[in-house]
Short mmCIF file of the C-alpha atoms (twelve columns), coordinates in Angstrom:
data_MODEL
# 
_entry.id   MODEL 
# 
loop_
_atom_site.group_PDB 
_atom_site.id 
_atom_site.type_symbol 
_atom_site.label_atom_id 
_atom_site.label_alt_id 
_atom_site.label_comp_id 
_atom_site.label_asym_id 
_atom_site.label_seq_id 
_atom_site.Cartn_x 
_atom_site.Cartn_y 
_atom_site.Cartn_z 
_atom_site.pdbx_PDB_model_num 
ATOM 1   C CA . UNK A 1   -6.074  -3.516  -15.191 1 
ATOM 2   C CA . UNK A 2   -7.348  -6.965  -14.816 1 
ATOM 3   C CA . UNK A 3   -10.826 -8.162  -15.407 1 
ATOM 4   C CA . UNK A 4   -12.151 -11.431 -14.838 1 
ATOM 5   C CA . UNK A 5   -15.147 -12.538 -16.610 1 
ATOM 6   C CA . UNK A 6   -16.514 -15.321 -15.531 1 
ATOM 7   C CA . UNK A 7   -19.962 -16.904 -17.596 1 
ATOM 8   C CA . UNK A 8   -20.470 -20.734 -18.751 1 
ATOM 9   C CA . UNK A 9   -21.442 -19.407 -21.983 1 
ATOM 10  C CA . UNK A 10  -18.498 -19.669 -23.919 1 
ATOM 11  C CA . UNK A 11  -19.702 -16.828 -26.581 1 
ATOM 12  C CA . UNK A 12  -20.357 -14.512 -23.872 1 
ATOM 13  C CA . UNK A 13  -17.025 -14.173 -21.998 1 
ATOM 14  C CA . UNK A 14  -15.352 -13.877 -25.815 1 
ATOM 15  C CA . UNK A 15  -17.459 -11.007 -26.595 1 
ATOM 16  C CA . UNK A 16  -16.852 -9.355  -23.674 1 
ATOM 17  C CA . UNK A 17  -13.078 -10.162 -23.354 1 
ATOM 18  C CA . UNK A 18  -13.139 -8.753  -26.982 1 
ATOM 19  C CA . UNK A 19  -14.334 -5.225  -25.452 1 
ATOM 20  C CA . UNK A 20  -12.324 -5.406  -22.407 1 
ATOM 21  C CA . UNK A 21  -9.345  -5.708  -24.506 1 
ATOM 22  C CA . UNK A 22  -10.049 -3.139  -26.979 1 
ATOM 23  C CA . UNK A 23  -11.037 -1.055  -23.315 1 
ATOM 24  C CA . UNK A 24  -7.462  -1.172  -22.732 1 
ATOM 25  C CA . UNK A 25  -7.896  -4.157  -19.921 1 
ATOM 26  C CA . UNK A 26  -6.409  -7.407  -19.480 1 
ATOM 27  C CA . UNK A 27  -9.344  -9.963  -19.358 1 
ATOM 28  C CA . UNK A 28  -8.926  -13.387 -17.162 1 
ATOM 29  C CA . UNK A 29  -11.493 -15.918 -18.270 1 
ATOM 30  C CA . UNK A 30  -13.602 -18.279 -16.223 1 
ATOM 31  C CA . UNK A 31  -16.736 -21.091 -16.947 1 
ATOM 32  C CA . UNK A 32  -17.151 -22.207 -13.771 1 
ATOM 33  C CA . UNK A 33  -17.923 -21.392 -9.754  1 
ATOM 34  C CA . UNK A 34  -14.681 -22.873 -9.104  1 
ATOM 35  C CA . UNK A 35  -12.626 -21.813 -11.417 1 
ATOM 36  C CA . UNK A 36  -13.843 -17.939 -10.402 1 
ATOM 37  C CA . UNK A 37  -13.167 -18.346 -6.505  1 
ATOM 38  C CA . UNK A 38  -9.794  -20.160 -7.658  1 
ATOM 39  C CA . UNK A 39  -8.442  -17.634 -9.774  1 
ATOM 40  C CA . UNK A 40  -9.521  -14.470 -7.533  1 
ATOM 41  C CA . UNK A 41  -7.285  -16.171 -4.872  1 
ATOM 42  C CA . UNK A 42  -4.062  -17.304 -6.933  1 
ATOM 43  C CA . UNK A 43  -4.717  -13.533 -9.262  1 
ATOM 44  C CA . UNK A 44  -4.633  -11.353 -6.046  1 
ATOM 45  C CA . UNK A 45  -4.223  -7.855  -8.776  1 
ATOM 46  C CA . UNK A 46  -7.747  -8.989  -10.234 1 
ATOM 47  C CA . UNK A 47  -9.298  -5.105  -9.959  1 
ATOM 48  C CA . UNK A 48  -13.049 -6.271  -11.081 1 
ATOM 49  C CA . UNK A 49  -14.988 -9.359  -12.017 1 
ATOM 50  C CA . UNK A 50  -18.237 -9.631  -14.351 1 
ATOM 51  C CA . UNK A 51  -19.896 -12.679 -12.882 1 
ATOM 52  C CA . UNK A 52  -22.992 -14.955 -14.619 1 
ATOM 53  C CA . UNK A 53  -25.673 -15.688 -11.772 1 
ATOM 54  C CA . UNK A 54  -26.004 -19.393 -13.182 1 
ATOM 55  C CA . UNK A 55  -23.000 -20.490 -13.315 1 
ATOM 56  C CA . UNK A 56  -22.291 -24.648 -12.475 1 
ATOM 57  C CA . UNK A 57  -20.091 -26.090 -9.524  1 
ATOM 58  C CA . UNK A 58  -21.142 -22.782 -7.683  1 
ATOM 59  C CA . UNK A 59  -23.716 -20.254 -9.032  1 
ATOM 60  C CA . UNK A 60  -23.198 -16.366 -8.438  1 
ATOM 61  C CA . UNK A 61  -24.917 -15.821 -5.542  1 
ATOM 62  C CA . UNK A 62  -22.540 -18.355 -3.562  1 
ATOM 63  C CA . UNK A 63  -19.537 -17.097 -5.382  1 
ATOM 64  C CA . UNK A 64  -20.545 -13.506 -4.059  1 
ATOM 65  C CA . UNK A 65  -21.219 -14.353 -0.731  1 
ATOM 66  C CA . UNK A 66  -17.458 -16.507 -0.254  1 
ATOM 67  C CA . UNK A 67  -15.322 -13.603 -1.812  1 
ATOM 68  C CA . UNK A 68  -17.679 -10.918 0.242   1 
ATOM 69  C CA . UNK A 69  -15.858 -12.984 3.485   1 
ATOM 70  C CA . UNK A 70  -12.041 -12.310 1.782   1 
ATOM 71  C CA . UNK A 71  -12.099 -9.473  -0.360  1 
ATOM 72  C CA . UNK A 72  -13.854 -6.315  -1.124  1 
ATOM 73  C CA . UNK A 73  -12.936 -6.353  -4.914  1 
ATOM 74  C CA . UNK A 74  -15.617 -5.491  -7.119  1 
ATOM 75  C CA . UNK A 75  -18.279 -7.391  -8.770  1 
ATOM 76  C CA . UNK A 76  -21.148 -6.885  -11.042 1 
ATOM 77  C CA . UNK A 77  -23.629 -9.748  -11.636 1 
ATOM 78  C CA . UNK A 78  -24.794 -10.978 -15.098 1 
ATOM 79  C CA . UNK A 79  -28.661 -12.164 -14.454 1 
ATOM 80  C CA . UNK A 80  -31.132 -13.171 -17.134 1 
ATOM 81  C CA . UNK A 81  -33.113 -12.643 -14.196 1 
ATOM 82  C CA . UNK A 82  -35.296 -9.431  -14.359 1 
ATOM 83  C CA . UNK A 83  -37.536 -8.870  -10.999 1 
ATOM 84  C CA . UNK A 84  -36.496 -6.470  -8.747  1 
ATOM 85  C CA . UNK A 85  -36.266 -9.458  -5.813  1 
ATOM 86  C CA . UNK A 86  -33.675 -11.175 -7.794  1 
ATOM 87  C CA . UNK A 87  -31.569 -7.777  -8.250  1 
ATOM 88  C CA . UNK A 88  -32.221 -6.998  -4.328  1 
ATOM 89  C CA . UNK A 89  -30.854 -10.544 -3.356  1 
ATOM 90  C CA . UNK A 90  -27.688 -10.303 -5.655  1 
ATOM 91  C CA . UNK A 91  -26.552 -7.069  -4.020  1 
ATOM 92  C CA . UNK A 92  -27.259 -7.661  -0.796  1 
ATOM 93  C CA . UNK A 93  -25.446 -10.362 -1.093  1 
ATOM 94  C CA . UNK A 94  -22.354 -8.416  -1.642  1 
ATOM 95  C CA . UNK A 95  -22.787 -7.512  -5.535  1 
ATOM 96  C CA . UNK A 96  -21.991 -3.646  -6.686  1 
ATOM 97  C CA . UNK A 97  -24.060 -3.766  -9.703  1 
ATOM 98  C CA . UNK A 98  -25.528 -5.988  -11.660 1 
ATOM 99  C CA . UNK A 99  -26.520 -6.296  -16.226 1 
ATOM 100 C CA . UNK A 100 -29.754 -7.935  -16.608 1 
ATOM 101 C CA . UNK A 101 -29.167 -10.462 -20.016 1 
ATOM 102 C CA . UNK A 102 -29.254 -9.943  -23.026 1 
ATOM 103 C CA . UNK A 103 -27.321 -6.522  -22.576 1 
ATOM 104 C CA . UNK A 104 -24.858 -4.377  -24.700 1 
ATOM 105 C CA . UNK A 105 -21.596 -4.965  -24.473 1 
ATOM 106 C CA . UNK A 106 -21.268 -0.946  -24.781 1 
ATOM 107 C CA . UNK A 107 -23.088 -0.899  -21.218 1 
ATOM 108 C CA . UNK A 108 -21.359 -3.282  -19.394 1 
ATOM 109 C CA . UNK A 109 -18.045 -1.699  -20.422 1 
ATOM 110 C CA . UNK A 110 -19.758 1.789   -19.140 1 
ATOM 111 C CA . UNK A 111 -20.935 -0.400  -16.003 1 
ATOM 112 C CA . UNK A 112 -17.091 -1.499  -15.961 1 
ATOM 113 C CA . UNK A 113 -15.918 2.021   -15.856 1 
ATOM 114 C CA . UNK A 114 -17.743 3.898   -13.952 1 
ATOM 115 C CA . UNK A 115 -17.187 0.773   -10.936 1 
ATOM 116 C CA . UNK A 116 -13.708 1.409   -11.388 1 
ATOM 117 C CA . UNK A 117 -13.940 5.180   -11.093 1 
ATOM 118 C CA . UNK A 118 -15.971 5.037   -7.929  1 
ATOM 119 C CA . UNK A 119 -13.524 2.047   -6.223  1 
ATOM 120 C CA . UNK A 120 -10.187 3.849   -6.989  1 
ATOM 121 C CA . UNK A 121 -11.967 7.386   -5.180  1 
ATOM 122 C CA . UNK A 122 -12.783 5.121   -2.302  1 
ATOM 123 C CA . UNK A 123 -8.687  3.577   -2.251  1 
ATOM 124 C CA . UNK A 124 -7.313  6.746   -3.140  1 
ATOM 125 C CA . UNK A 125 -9.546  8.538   0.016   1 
ATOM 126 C CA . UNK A 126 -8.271  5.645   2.336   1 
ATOM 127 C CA . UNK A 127 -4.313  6.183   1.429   1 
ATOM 128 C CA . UNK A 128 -2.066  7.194   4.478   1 
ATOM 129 C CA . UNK A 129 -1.593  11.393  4.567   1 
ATOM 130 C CA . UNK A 130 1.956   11.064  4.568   1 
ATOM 131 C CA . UNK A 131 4.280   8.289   2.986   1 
ATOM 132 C CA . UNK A 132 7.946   7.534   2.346   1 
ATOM 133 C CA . UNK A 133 9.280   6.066   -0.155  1 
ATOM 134 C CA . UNK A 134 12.875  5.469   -0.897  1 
ATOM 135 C CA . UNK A 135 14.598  8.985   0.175   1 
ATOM 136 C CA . UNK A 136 11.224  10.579  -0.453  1 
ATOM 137 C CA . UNK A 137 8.665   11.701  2.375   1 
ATOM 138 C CA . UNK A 138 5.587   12.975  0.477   1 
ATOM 139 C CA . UNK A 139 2.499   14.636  2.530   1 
ATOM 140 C CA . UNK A 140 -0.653  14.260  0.387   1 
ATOM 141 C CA . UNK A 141 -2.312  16.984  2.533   1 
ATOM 142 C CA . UNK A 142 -0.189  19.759  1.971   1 
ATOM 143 C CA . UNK A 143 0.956   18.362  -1.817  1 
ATOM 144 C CA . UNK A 144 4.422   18.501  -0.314  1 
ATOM 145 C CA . UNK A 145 7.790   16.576  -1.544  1 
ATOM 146 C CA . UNK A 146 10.816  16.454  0.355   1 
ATOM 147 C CA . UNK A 147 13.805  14.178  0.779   1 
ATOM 148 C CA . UNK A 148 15.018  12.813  4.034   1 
ATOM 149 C CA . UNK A 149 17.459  15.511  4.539   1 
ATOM 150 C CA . UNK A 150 14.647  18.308  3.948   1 
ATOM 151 C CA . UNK A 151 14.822  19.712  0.693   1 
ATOM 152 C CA . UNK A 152 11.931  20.307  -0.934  1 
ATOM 153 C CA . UNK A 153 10.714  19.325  -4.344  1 
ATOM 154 C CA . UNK A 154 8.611   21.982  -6.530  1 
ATOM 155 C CA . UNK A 155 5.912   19.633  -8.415  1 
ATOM 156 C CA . UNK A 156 2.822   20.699  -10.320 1 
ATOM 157 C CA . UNK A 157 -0.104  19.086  -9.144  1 
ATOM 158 C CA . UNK A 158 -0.415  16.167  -12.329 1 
ATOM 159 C CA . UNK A 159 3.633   14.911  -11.001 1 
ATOM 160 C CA . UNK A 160 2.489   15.039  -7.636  1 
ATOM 161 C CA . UNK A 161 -0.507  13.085  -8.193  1 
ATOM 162 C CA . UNK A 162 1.592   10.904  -10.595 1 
ATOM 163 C CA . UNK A 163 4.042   10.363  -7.594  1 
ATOM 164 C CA . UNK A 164 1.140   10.283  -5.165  1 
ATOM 165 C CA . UNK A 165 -0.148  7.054   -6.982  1 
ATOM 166 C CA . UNK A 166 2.738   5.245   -7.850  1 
ATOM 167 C CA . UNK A 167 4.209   5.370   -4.449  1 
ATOM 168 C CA . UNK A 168 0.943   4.494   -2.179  1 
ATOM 169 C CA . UNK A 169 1.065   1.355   -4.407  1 
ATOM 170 C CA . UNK A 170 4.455   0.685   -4.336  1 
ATOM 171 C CA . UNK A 171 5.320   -2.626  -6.666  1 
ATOM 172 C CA . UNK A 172 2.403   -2.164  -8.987  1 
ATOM 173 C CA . UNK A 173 2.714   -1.398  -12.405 1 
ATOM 174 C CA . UNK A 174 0.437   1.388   -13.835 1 
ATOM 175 C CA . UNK A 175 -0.502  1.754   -17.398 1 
ATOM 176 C CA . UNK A 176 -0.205  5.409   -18.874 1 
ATOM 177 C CA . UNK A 177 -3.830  4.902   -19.782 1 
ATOM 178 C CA . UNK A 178 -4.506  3.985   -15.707 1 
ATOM 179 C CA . UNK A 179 -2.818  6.463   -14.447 1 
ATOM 180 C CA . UNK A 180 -3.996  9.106   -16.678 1 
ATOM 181 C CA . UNK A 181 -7.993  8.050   -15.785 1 
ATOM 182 C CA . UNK A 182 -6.711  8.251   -12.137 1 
ATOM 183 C CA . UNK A 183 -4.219  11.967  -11.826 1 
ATOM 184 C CA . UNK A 184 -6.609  13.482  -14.589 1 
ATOM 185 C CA . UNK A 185 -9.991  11.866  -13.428 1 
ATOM 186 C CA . UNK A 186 -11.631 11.599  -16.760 1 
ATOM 187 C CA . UNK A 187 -11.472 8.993   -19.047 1 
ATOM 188 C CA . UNK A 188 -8.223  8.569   -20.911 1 
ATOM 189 C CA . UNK A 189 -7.966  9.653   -24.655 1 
ATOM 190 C CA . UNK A 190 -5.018  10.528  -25.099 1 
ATOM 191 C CA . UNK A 191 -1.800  9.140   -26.379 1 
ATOM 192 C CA . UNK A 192 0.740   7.822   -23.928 1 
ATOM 193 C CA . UNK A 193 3.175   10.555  -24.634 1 
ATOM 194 C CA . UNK A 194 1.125   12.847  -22.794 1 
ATOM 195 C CA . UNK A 195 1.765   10.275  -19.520 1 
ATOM 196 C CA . UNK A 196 5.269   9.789   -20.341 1 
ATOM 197 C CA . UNK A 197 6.075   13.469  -20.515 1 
ATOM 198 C CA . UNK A 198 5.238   14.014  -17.154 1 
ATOM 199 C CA . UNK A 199 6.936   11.053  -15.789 1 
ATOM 200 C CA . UNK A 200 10.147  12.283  -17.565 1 
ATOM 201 C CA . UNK A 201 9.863   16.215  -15.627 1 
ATOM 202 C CA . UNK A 202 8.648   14.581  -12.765 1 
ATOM 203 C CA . UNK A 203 11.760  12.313  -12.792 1 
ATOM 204 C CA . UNK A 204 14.009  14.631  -13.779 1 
ATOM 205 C CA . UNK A 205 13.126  16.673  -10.581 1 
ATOM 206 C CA . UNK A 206 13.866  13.865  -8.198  1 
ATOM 207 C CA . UNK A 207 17.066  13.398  -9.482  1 
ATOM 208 C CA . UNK A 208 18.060  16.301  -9.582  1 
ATOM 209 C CA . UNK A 209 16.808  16.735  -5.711  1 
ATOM 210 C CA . UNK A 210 18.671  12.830  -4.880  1 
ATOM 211 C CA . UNK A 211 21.729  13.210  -6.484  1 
ATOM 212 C CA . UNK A 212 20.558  10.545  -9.180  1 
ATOM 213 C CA . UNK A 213 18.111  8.495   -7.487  1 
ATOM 214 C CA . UNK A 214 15.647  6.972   -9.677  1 
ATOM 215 C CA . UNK A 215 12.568  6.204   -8.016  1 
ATOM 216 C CA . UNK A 216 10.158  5.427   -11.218 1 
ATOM 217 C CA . UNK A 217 10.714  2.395   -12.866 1 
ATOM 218 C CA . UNK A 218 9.698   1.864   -16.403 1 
ATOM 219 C CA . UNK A 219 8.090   -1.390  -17.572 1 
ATOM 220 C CA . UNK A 220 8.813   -1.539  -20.911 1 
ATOM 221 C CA . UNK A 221 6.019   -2.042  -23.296 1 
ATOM 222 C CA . UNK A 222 3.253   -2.147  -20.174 1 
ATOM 223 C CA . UNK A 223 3.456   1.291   -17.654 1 
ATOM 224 C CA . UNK A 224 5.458   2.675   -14.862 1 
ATOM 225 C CA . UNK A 225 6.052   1.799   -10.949 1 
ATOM 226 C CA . UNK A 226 7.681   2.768   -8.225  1 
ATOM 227 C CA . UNK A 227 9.639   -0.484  -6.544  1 
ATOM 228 C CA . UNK A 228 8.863   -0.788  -2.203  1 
ATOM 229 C CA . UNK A 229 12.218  -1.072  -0.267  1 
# 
């Protein structure tokens, strides 16, 4: 997942891009109101940014209050500002949380997380009940999997929800670690074999149930996908 972390202070987005990384996440830097509001519209799979108040060209607050008008991706606020006004103001004006300065880097990761965790319930909640993908027609309600021509596909509930994810976002690439934090809800620690031994029964069932269609993708080196068509 991509993180943008945007702060003028130089040491302060390499510390936390540090964390991020070791987090598992892809950090995208920024030093400058600009440079944030240009790279959340060129880097449309940004999935959360950590954004300094005082920041030049345009400071936090305006930055919020522009991407509040485009996009609903999430945001916490870096403030060395501590009254409770100045936290009021920053997420009314669109923030989801905010890190008052100096902070640990330990909490802003947990700050990171936990955003994450409640965004992807809210996506996950607002995904169609029933989608088809490829020769595929899957019904989240009932946990069903069939193919076009009606046979039906036996799948524990971790492959479903491994299918479920992968096809309601059909081009994106997900990360064993994301998509074990997502099916399994907790955060990941385990190794990626766990993740890929699923994917392997879960594709060996479809193709067994297509004649040889395969559905999942692998992206070597990064995760798995399912390609729209």
């Amino acid at each position: 997942m991509k993180i943008l972390v945007a702060d003028d202070d130089k040491e302060i987005v390499e510390l936390l891009s540090i964390y991020l990384h070791n987090e598992g996440y892809e950090p995208i830097t920024a030093y400058d109101g600009k440079e944030v509001l240009s790279k959340i519209r060129t880097l449309s799979d940004i999935d959360l940014v950590i954004l300094d108040i005082m920041m030049p060209e345009l400071d936090g607050m305006q930055i919020v209050k522009t991407v509040r008008k485009e996009s609903q991706i999430p945001i916490i606020l870096l403030t060395a500002k501590t009254t409770d006004m100045d936290k009021i103001k920053g997420l009314v004006a669109g923030a989801d949380d905010y890190v008052t300065k100096p902070f640990n880097p330990l909490e802003v990761m947990a700050r990171v997380k936990s955003l994450l965790r409640r965004t992807q319930t809210q996506v996950s909640s607002e995904q169609p009940d029933i989608l088809e993908i490829s020769s595929l027609v899957i019904d989240r309600d009932s946990h069903e999997v069939k193919t076009i021509s009606g046979k039906q596909i036996q799948l524990t509930a971790l492959e479903f929800g491994i299918l479920y994810l992968l096809a309601s976002h059909p081009n994106r690439v997900f990360s064993a670690d994301e998509i074990f934090e997502r099916v399994w809800k907790q955060e990941s620690v385990v190794s990626a074999k766990t993740v890929m031994v699923h994917v392997s029964h879960l594709r060996d069932k479809i193709e067994e149930a297509t004649d040889g269609e395969k559905i999942i993708q692998t992206v070597w080196g990064v995760g798995y996908k399912i390609d729209a068509k």
